[in-house]
């Protein structure tokens, strides 16, 4: 996670050398990776036995980056059709893995197992065994279906930002769910983790303020973009966008500290006594 944060700074610098639509993917590619790594970090705490292996996780990340590149270079109607099918399929597969904690296998016999389950249990199979996880999956799938439909209907020209919003939305949903479950199960959250959370929220708030100023835009011509320039506000050298980078990088650092320290109170707890949710 720390290495990904460092490389994101390098990739962002590469983009800012010559900002353009094609170069913007350099700025977002490692944001995808960081979002996936953060979700895996949260998940592995309670599910170390079924957490994806390294080669599976990195193959998935490679596929994500490839989709990001294809969306920029070949954003045709055929791409969006294939993207919608893959997106919806991944929602089903990941939802089943989260709900059944890896016990549900997707292979050629999946439809037969579904038929036998419905025939044997009838309407009893509609009652969820794990209500908390079902609520998470229901909300997450609602958000993802909405994002998928929005993408298919509008086909946004800024595909990297749209694609990144999918990962950020799922990361935030899962993080909020994790915090709620810790509080519900009366697990202690270290004081320094709460402090890191407060610092991260404050930094993100100020960072987003400076980000929304929109001084320049790579979507406009260079001459039009220069019209939005303002005088430097920090040391007569840095403008609002520079301040956004200072604050957002610091906010990401403290956000990572939250994830890394959130479960420090479980260090001395036996593994078989840690609640799974």
Coordinates of N, CA and C in Angstrom, one line a residue, residues 41-225:
X41 N -7.1 -5.3 2.1 CA -6.5 -5.1 3.4 C -7.6 -5.2 4.5
X42 N -8.8 -4.6 4.2 CA -9.9 -4.7 5.1 C -10.4 -6.1 5.2
X43 N -10.6 -6.8 4.1 CA -11.2 -8.1 4.0 C -10.3 -9.2 4.7
X44 N -9.0 -9.1 4.5 CA -8.1 -10.1 5.0 C -8.0 -10.2 6.5
X45 N -8.4 -9.2 7.2 CA -8.4 -9.2 8.7 C -9.3 -10.2 9.2
X46 N -10.5 -10.4 8.6 CA -11.5 -11.3 9.1 C -11.5 -12.6 8.3
X47 N -10.9 -12.6 7.1 CA -11.0 -13.8 6.2 C -9.6 -14.1 5.7
X48 N -8.6 -14.4 6.5 CA -7.3 -14.7 6.0 C -7.2 -16.0 5.2
X49 N -8.2 -16.9 5.5 CA -8.1 -18.2 4.9 C -8.7 -18.2 3.5
X50 N -9.6 -17.2 3.2 CA -10.2 -17.2 1.9 C -9.9 -15.9 1.1
X51 N -9.0 -15.1 1.7 CA -8.5 -13.9 0.9 C -7.8 -14.3 -0.4
X52 N -8.1 -13.6 -1.5 CA -7.5 -14.0 -2.7 C -6.0 -14.1 -2.6
X53 N -5.4 -15.1 -3.3 CA -4.0 -15.3 -3.4 C -3.3 -14.1 -4.1
X54 N -2.0 -13.9 -3.9 CA -1.4 -12.8 -4.5 C -1.5 -12.8 -6.1
X55 N -1.3 -14.0 -6.7 CA -1.3 -14.0 -8.1 C -2.7 -13.7 -8.7
X56 N -3.8 -14.1 -7.9 CA -5.1 -13.8 -8.3 C -5.4 -12.3 -8.2
X57 N -5.0 -11.8 -7.1 CA -5.2 -10.3 -6.9 C -4.5 -9.5 -7.9
X58 N -3.3 -9.8 -8.2 CA -2.5 -9.0 -9.2 C -3.0 -9.3 -10.6
X59 N -3.5 -10.4 -10.9 CA -4.2 -10.7 -12.2 C -5.4 -9.8 -12.4
X60 N -6.2 -9.7 -11.3 CA -7.4 -8.9 -11.3 C -7.0 -7.4 -11.5
X61 N -6.0 -7.0 -10.8 CA -5.5 -5.6 -10.9 C -5.1 -5.3 -12.3
X62 N -4.3 -6.3 -12.9 CA -3.9 -6.1 -14.3 C -5.0 -6.0 -15.3
X63 N -6.1 -6.8 -15.0 CA -7.3 -6.7 -15.9 C -8.0 -5.4 -15.7
X64 N -8.0 -4.8 -14.5 CA -8.6 -3.5 -14.2 C -7.9 -2.4 -15.0
X65 N -6.5 -2.4 -14.9 CA -5.7 -1.4 -15.6 C -6.0 -1.6 -17.2
X66 N -6.1 -2.8 -17.7 CA -6.3 -3.0 -19.1 C -7.7 -2.4 -19.5
X67 N -8.7 -2.7 -18.7 CA -10.0 -2.1 -19.0 C -9.9 -0.6 -19.0
X68 N -9.2 0.0 -18.1 CA -9.0 1.4 -18.1 C -8.4 2.0 -19.3
X69 N -7.4 1.3 -19.8 CA -6.7 1.7 -21.1 C -7.7 1.5 -22.3
X70 N -8.4 0.4 -22.3 CA -9.3 0.2 -23.4 C -10.5 1.2 -23.4
X71 N -10.9 1.6 -22.2 CA -11.9 2.6 -22.2 C -11.5 4.0 -22.7
X72 N -10.2 4.3 -22.6 CA -9.7 5.5 -23.1 C -9.5 5.5 -24.6
X73 N -8.9 4.4 -25.1 CA -8.5 4.3 -26.5 C -9.7 3.8 -27.4
X74 N -10.5 2.9 -26.9 CA -11.6 2.3 -27.7 C -12.9 2.4 -27.0
X75 N -13.4 3.6 -26.7 CA -14.7 3.7 -26.0 C -15.9 3.7 -26.9
X76 N -15.9 2.6 -27.7 CA -17.1 2.5 -28.7 C -18.3 1.9 -28.0
X77 N -19.3 1.7 -28.7 CA -20.6 1.1 -28.2 C -20.3 -0.4 -27.9
X78 N -19.4 -1.0 -28.7 CA -19.1 -2.4 -28.4 C -18.4 -2.6 -27.1
X79 N -17.5 -1.6 -26.8 CA -16.7 -1.7 -25.6 C -17.7 -1.5 -24.4
X80 N -18.6 -0.6 -24.5 CA -19.5 -0.3 -23.4 C -20.5 -1.5 -23.2
X81 N -20.9 -2.2 -24.3 CA -21.7 -3.4 -24.1 C -21.0 -4.5 -23.4
X82 N -19.7 -4.7 -23.8 CA -18.9 -5.8 -23.1 C -18.6 -5.4 -21.7
X83 N -18.4 -4.1 -21.5 CA -18.1 -3.6 -20.1 C -19.3 -3.8 -19.2
X84 N -20.5 -3.5 -19.7 CA -21.7 -3.7 -18.9 C -21.9 -5.2 -18.5
X85 N -21.7 -6.1 -19.5 CA -21.8 -7.6 -19.2 C -20.8 -8.0 -18.2
X86 N -19.6 -7.6 -18.3 CA -18.5 -8.0 -17.4 C -18.8 -7.4 -16.0
X87 N -19.2 -6.1 -16.0 CA -19.4 -5.4 -14.7 C -20.5 -6.1 -13.9
X88 N -21.6 -6.4 -14.6 CA -22.8 -7.1 -14.0 C -22.4 -8.5 -13.5
X89 N -21.6 -9.2 -14.3 CA -21.2 -10.6 -13.9 C -20.3 -10.5 -12.7
X90 N -19.3 -9.6 -12.7 CA -18.5 -9.5 -11.5 C -19.2 -9.1 -10.2
X91 N -20.3 -8.3 -10.4 CA -21.1 -8.0 -9.2 C -21.7 -9.3 -8.6
X92 N -22.2 -10.2 -9.5 CA -22.8 -11.4 -9.0 C -21.8 -12.3 -8.4
X93 N -20.6 -12.5 -9.0 CA -19.6 -13.4 -8.5 C -19.0 -12.9 -7.2
X94 N -18.7 -11.6 -7.1 CA -18.1 -11.1 -5.9 C -19.1 -11.1 -4.7
X95 N -20.4 -10.8 -5.1 CA -21.4 -10.8 -4.0 C -21.6 -12.2 -3.4
X96 N -21.6 -13.3 -4.3 CA -21.7 -14.6 -3.8 C -20.5 -15.0 -2.9
X97 N -19.3 -14.6 -3.3 CA -18.1 -14.9 -2.6 C -18.1 -14.2 -1.2
X98 N -18.6 -13.0 -1.2 CA -18.7 -12.3 0.1 C -19.7 -12.9 1.0
X99 N -20.9 -13.2 0.5 CA -22.0 -13.7 1.3 C -21.7 -15.1 1.8
X100 N -21.3 -16.0 0.9 CA -21.0 -17.4 1.3 C -19.6 -17.6 1.8
X101 N -18.8 -16.5 1.8 CA -17.4 -16.6 2.3 C -16.6 -17.7 1.6
X102 N -16.7 -17.7 0.3 CA -15.9 -18.6 -0.5 C -16.4 -20.0 -0.6
X103 N -17.5 -20.3 0.0 CA -18.1 -21.7 -0.1 C -18.9 -22.0 -1.3
X104 N -19.2 -20.9 -2.1 CA -20.1 -21.0 -3.3 C -19.1 -21.0 -4.5
X105 N -19.1 -22.1 -5.3 CA -18.2 -22.2 -6.4 C -19.0 -22.0 -7.7
X106 N -18.3 -21.2 -8.5 CA -18.9 -20.9 -9.9 C -18.2 -21.8 -10.9
X107 N -19.0 -22.8 -11.3 CA -18.6 -23.7 -12.4 C -19.8 -24.2 -13.2
X108 N -19.6 -25.2 -14.0 CA -20.7 -25.7 -14.8 C -21.9 -26.2 -14.0
X109 N -21.7 -26.6 -12.8 CA -22.8 -27.1 -12.0 C -23.5 -26.1 -11.1
X110 N -23.3 -24.8 -11.4 CA -23.9 -23.8 -10.5 C -25.4 -23.8 -10.7
X111 N -25.9 -23.9 -12.0 CA -27.3 -23.9 -12.2 C -28.0 -25.1 -11.7
X112 N -27.4 -26.2 -11.7 CA -28.0 -27.4 -11.1 C -28.1 -27.3 -9.6
X113 N -27.1 -26.7 -9.0 CA -27.2 -26.5 -7.5 C -28.3 -25.5 -7.2
X114 N -28.4 -24.5 -8.0 CA -29.5 -23.5 -7.7 C -30.8 -24.2 -7.8
X115 N -31.0 -25.0 -8.8 CA -32.3 -25.7 -9.0 C -32.6 -26.6 -7.9
X116 N -31.6 -27.4 -7.4 CA -31.8 -28.3 -6.3 C -32.1 -27.6 -5.0
X117 N -31.4 -26.5 -4.8 CA -31.7 -25.7 -3.6 C -33.1 -25.1 -3.6
X118 N -33.5 -24.6 -4.7 CA -34.9 -24.1 -4.7 C -35.9 -25.2 -4.6
X119 N -35.7 -26.4 -5.2 CA -36.6 -27.5 -5.1 C -36.7 -28.0 -3.7
X120 N -35.6 -28.1 -3.0 CA -35.6 -28.7 -1.7 C -36.1 -27.7 -0.6
X121 N -35.6 -26.5 -0.7 CA -35.9 -25.5 0.4 C -37.1 -24.6 0.0
X122 N -37.5 -24.6 -1.2 CA -38.6 -23.8 -1.7 C -38.4 -22.3 -1.3
X123 N -39.4 -21.7 -0.6 CA -39.3 -20.3 -0.3 C -38.4 -20.1 0.9
X124 N -38.0 -21.1 1.6 CA -37.1 -20.9 2.8 C -35.7 -20.4 2.4
X125 N -35.3 -20.7 1.1 CA -34.0 -20.3 0.7 C -34.0 -18.8 0.4
X126 N -35.2 -18.1 0.4 CA -35.2 -16.7 0.2 C -34.9 -15.9 1.5
X127 N -34.9 -16.6 2.6 CA -34.6 -15.9 3.9 C -33.1 -15.9 4.1
X128 N -32.5 -14.8 4.2 CA -31.0 -14.7 4.4 C -30.6 -15.3 5.7
X129 N -29.5 -16.0 5.7 CA -28.9 -16.6 6.9 C -28.0 -15.5 7.6
X130 N -27.4 -14.7 6.8 CA -26.5 -13.6 7.3 C -27.1 -12.3 6.9
X131 N -27.9 -11.7 7.8 CA -28.6 -10.5 7.5 C -27.7 -9.3 7.3
X132 N -26.6 -9.2 8.1 CA -25.7 -8.1 7.9 C -25.0 -8.1 6.6
X133 N -24.5 -9.2 6.2 CA -23.9 -9.3 4.9 C -24.9 -9.1 3.7
X134 N -26.1 -9.5 3.9 CA -27.1 -9.4 2.9 C -27.4 -7.9 2.7
X135 N -27.5 -7.1 3.8 CA -27.7 -5.7 3.7 C -26.6 -5.0 2.9
X136 N -25.4 -5.4 3.3 CA -24.2 -4.8 2.5 C -24.3 -5.1 1.1
X137 N -24.6 -6.4 0.7 CA -24.6 -6.8 -0.7 C -25.8 -6.1 -1.4
X138 N -26.9 -6.0 -0.7 CA -28.1 -5.3 -1.3 C -27.8 -3.8 -1.7
X139 N -27.2 -3.1 -0.7 CA -26.8 -1.7 -0.9 C -25.7 -1.6 -2.0
X140 N -24.7 -2.4 -1.9 CA -23.6 -2.3 -2.8 C -24.0 -2.6 -4.2
X141 N -24.8 -3.7 -4.4 CA -25.3 -4.0 -5.7 C -26.2 -2.9 -6.3
X142 N -27.0 -2.3 -5.4 CA -27.8 -1.2 -5.9 C -27.0 0.0 -6.4
X143 N -25.9 0.3 -5.7 CA -25.0 1.4 -6.1 C -24.3 1.0 -7.4
X144 N -23.8 -0.3 -7.5 CA -23.1 -0.7 -8.7 C -24.0 -0.8 -9.9
X145 N -25.2 -1.2 -9.7 CA -26.2 -1.3 -10.9 C -26.5 0.1 -11.3
X146 N -26.6 1.1 -10.4 CA -26.9 2.4 -10.8 C -25.7 3.0 -11.5
X147 N -24.5 2.7 -11.1 CA -23.3 3.2 -11.8 C -23.2 2.6 -13.2
X148 N -23.5 1.3 -13.3 CA -23.4 0.6 -14.6 C -24.5 1.2 -15.5
X149 N -25.7 1.3 -15.1 CA -26.7 1.9 -16.0 C -26.4 3.3 -16.4
X150 N -25.8 4.1 -15.4 CA -25.4 5.5 -15.8 C -24.4 5.5 -16.9
X151 N -23.4 4.6 -16.8 CA -22.3 4.5 -17.8 C -22.9 4.0 -19.1
X152 N -23.8 3.1 -19.1 CA -24.3 2.6 -20.4 C -25.2 3.6 -21.0
X153 N -25.9 4.4 -20.2 CA -26.8 5.4 -20.8 C -26.1 6.6 -21.3
X154 N -25.1 7.1 -20.5 CA -24.5 8.3 -20.9 C -23.1 8.2 -21.6
X155 N -22.5 7.0 -21.4 CA -21.2 6.7 -22.0 C -20.3 7.9 -21.8
X156 N -19.9 8.3 -20.6 CA -19.1 9.5 -20.3 C -17.8 9.5 -21.0
X157 N -17.5 10.7 -21.5 CA -16.2 10.8 -22.3 C -15.0 10.7 -21.4
X158 N -15.1 11.1 -20.1 CA -14.0 10.9 -19.1 C -14.1 9.5 -18.5
X159 N -13.7 8.5 -19.2 CA -13.9 7.1 -18.7 C -13.0 6.9 -17.5
X160 N -11.7 7.4 -17.4 CA -10.9 7.1 -16.2 C -11.6 7.6 -14.9
X161 N -12.2 8.8 -14.9 CA -12.9 9.3 -13.7 C -14.1 8.4 -13.4
X162 N -14.9 8.1 -14.4 CA -16.0 7.2 -14.1 C -15.6 5.9 -13.6
X163 N -14.6 5.3 -14.2 CA -14.1 4.0 -13.7 C -13.6 4.1 -12.3
X164 N -12.9 5.1 -12.0 CA -12.3 5.3 -10.6 C -13.5 5.5 -9.6
X165 N -14.5 6.1 -10.0 CA -15.7 6.3 -9.1 C -16.3 5.0 -8.6
X166 N -16.2 4.0 -9.5 CA -16.7 2.7 -9.2 C -15.9 2.1 -8.0
X167 N -14.6 2.2 -8.1 CA -13.8 1.6 -7.0 C -13.9 2.4 -5.7
X168 N -13.9 3.7 -5.9 CA -14.0 4.6 -4.7 C -15.3 4.3 -3.9
X169 N -16.4 4.2 -4.7 CA -17.7 4.0 -4.1 C -17.7 2.7 -3.3
X170 N -17.2 1.6 -3.9 CA -17.2 0.3 -3.3 C -16.3 0.3 -2.1
X171 N -15.1 1.0 -2.2 CA -14.2 1.0 -1.0 C -14.9 1.7 0.1
X172 N -15.6 2.9 -0.1 CA -16.2 3.6 0.9 C -17.3 2.8 1.6
X173 N -18.1 2.1 0.7 CA -19.2 1.3 1.2 C -18.7 0.2 2.2
X174 N -17.7 -0.5 1.7 CA -17.1 -1.6 2.5 C -16.5 -1.1 3.8
X175 N -15.8 0.1 3.7 CA -15.2 0.7 4.9 C -16.2 1.1 6.0
X176 N -17.3 1.7 5.5 CA -18.4 2.1 6.4 C -19.0 0.9 7.0
X177 N -19.3 -0.1 6.2 CA -19.9 -1.4 6.7 C -18.9 -2.0 7.8
X178 N -17.6 -2.0 7.6 CA -16.7 -2.5 8.5 C -16.7 -1.8 9.8
X179 N -16.7 -0.5 9.8 CA -16.8 0.4 11.0 C -18.1 0.1 11.8
X180 N -19.2 0.1 11.0 CA -20.5 -0.2 11.7 C -20.5 -1.5 12.4
X181 N -19.9 -2.5 11.8 CA -19.9 -3.9 12.4 C -19.0 -3.9 13.6
X182 N -17.9 -3.2 13.5 CA -17.0 -3.2 14.7 C -17.7 -2.5 15.9
X183 N -18.4 -1.4 15.6 CA -19.1 -0.7 16.7 C -20.3 -1.6 17.2
X184 N -21.0 -2.3 16.3 CA -22.1 -3.1 16.7 C -21.6 -4.3 17.5
X185 N -20.4 -4.9 17.2 CA -19.9 -6.0 17.9 C -19.1 -5.5 19.2
X186 N -19.1 -4.2 19.4 CA -18.5 -3.6 20.6 C -17.0 -3.9 20.7
X187 N -16.4 -3.9 19.5 CA -14.9 -4.0 19.4 C -14.3 -2.6 19.6
X188 N -13.2 -2.6 20.3 CA -12.5 -1.3 20.6 C -11.7 -0.8 19.4
X189 N -11.9 0.5 19.1 CA -11.1 1.1 18.1 C -10.0 1.9 18.8
X190 N -8.7 1.7 18.5 CA -7.7 2.5 19.2 C -7.9 4.0 19.1
X191 N -7.5 4.7 20.1 CA -7.6 6.2 20.1 C -6.8 6.8 19.0
X192 N -5.6 6.3 18.7 CA -4.8 6.9 17.7 C -5.4 6.6 16.3
X193 N -6.2 5.5 16.2 CA -6.9 5.3 14.9 C -8.0 6.3 14.7
X194 N -8.7 6.6 15.8 CA -9.7 7.7 15.7 C -9.1 9.0 15.4
X195 N -7.9 9.3 16.0 CA -7.2 10.6 15.7 C -6.8 10.6 14.2
X196 N -6.3 9.5 13.7 CA -5.9 9.5 12.2 C -7.2 9.7 11.4
X197 N -8.3 9.1 11.8 CA -9.5 9.3 11.0 C -10.0 10.7 11.0
X198 N -9.9 11.4 12.1 CA -10.2 12.8 12.2 C -9.3 13.7 11.3
X199 N -8.0 13.4 11.4 CA -7.1 14.2 10.6 C -7.4 13.9 9.1
X200 N -7.6 12.7 8.7 CA -7.9 12.4 7.3 C -9.1 13.1 6.8
X201 N -10.2 13.1 7.6 CA -11.4 13.7 7.2 C -11.3 15.2 7.0
X202 N -10.5 15.8 7.9 CA -10.3 17.3 7.8 C -9.5 17.6 6.5
X203 N -8.4 16.8 6.3 CA -7.6 17.0 5.1 C -8.4 16.8 3.8
X204 N -9.2 15.7 3.8 CA -10.0 15.4 2.6 C -11.0 16.6 2.4
X205 N -11.6 17.1 3.5 CA -12.5 18.2 3.3 C -11.8 19.4 2.6
X206 N -10.7 19.8 3.1 CA -10.0 21.0 2.5 C -9.5 20.6 1.1
X207 N -9.0 19.4 1.0 CA -8.5 19.0 -0.4 C -9.6 19.1 -1.4
X208 N -10.7 18.6 -1.1 CA -11.8 18.6 -2.1 C -12.3 20.0 -2.4
X209 N -12.2 20.9 -1.4 CA -12.5 22.3 -1.7 C -11.6 22.9 -2.7
X210 N -10.3 22.7 -2.6 CA -9.3 23.2 -3.6 C -9.4 22.4 -4.9
X211 N -9.8 21.2 -4.9 CA -10.0 20.4 -6.1 C -11.1 20.9 -7.0
X212 N -12.2 21.4 -6.3 CA -13.4 21.8 -7.1 C -13.2 23.2 -7.6
X213 N -12.1 23.9 -7.4 CA -11.9 25.2 -8.0 C -11.8 25.2 -9.5
X214 N -11.4 24.1 -10.1 CA -11.3 24.0 -11.6 C -10.6 25.2 -12.2
X215 N -9.3 25.4 -11.9 CA -8.6 26.5 -12.5 C -8.3 26.2 -13.9
X216 N -7.9 25.0 -14.3 CA -7.6 24.7 -15.6 C -8.3 23.4 -16.0
X217 N -8.3 23.0 -17.3 CA -8.9 21.8 -17.7 C -8.2 21.3 -19.0
X218 N -7.9 20.0 -19.0 CA -7.3 19.4 -20.2 C -8.3 19.2 -21.2
X219 N -9.6 19.3 -20.9 CA -10.7 19.0 -21.9 C -10.8 20.2 -22.8
X220 N -10.3 21.4 -22.4 CA -10.4 22.6 -23.2 C -9.1 22.8 -24.0
X221 N -9.1 23.8 -24.9 CA -7.8 24.1 -25.6 C -6.8 24.8 -24.7
X222 N -5.5 24.7 -25.0 CA -4.5 25.3 -24.1 C -4.9 26.8 -23.8
X223 N -5.3 27.5 -24.9 CA -5.6 29.0 -24.7 C -6.8 29.2 -23.8
X224 N -7.8 28.3 -23.9 CA -9.0 28.4 -23.1 C -8.6 28.0 -21.6
X225 N -7.8 27.0 -21.5 CA -7.4 26.5 -20.2 C -6.6 27.6 -19.4

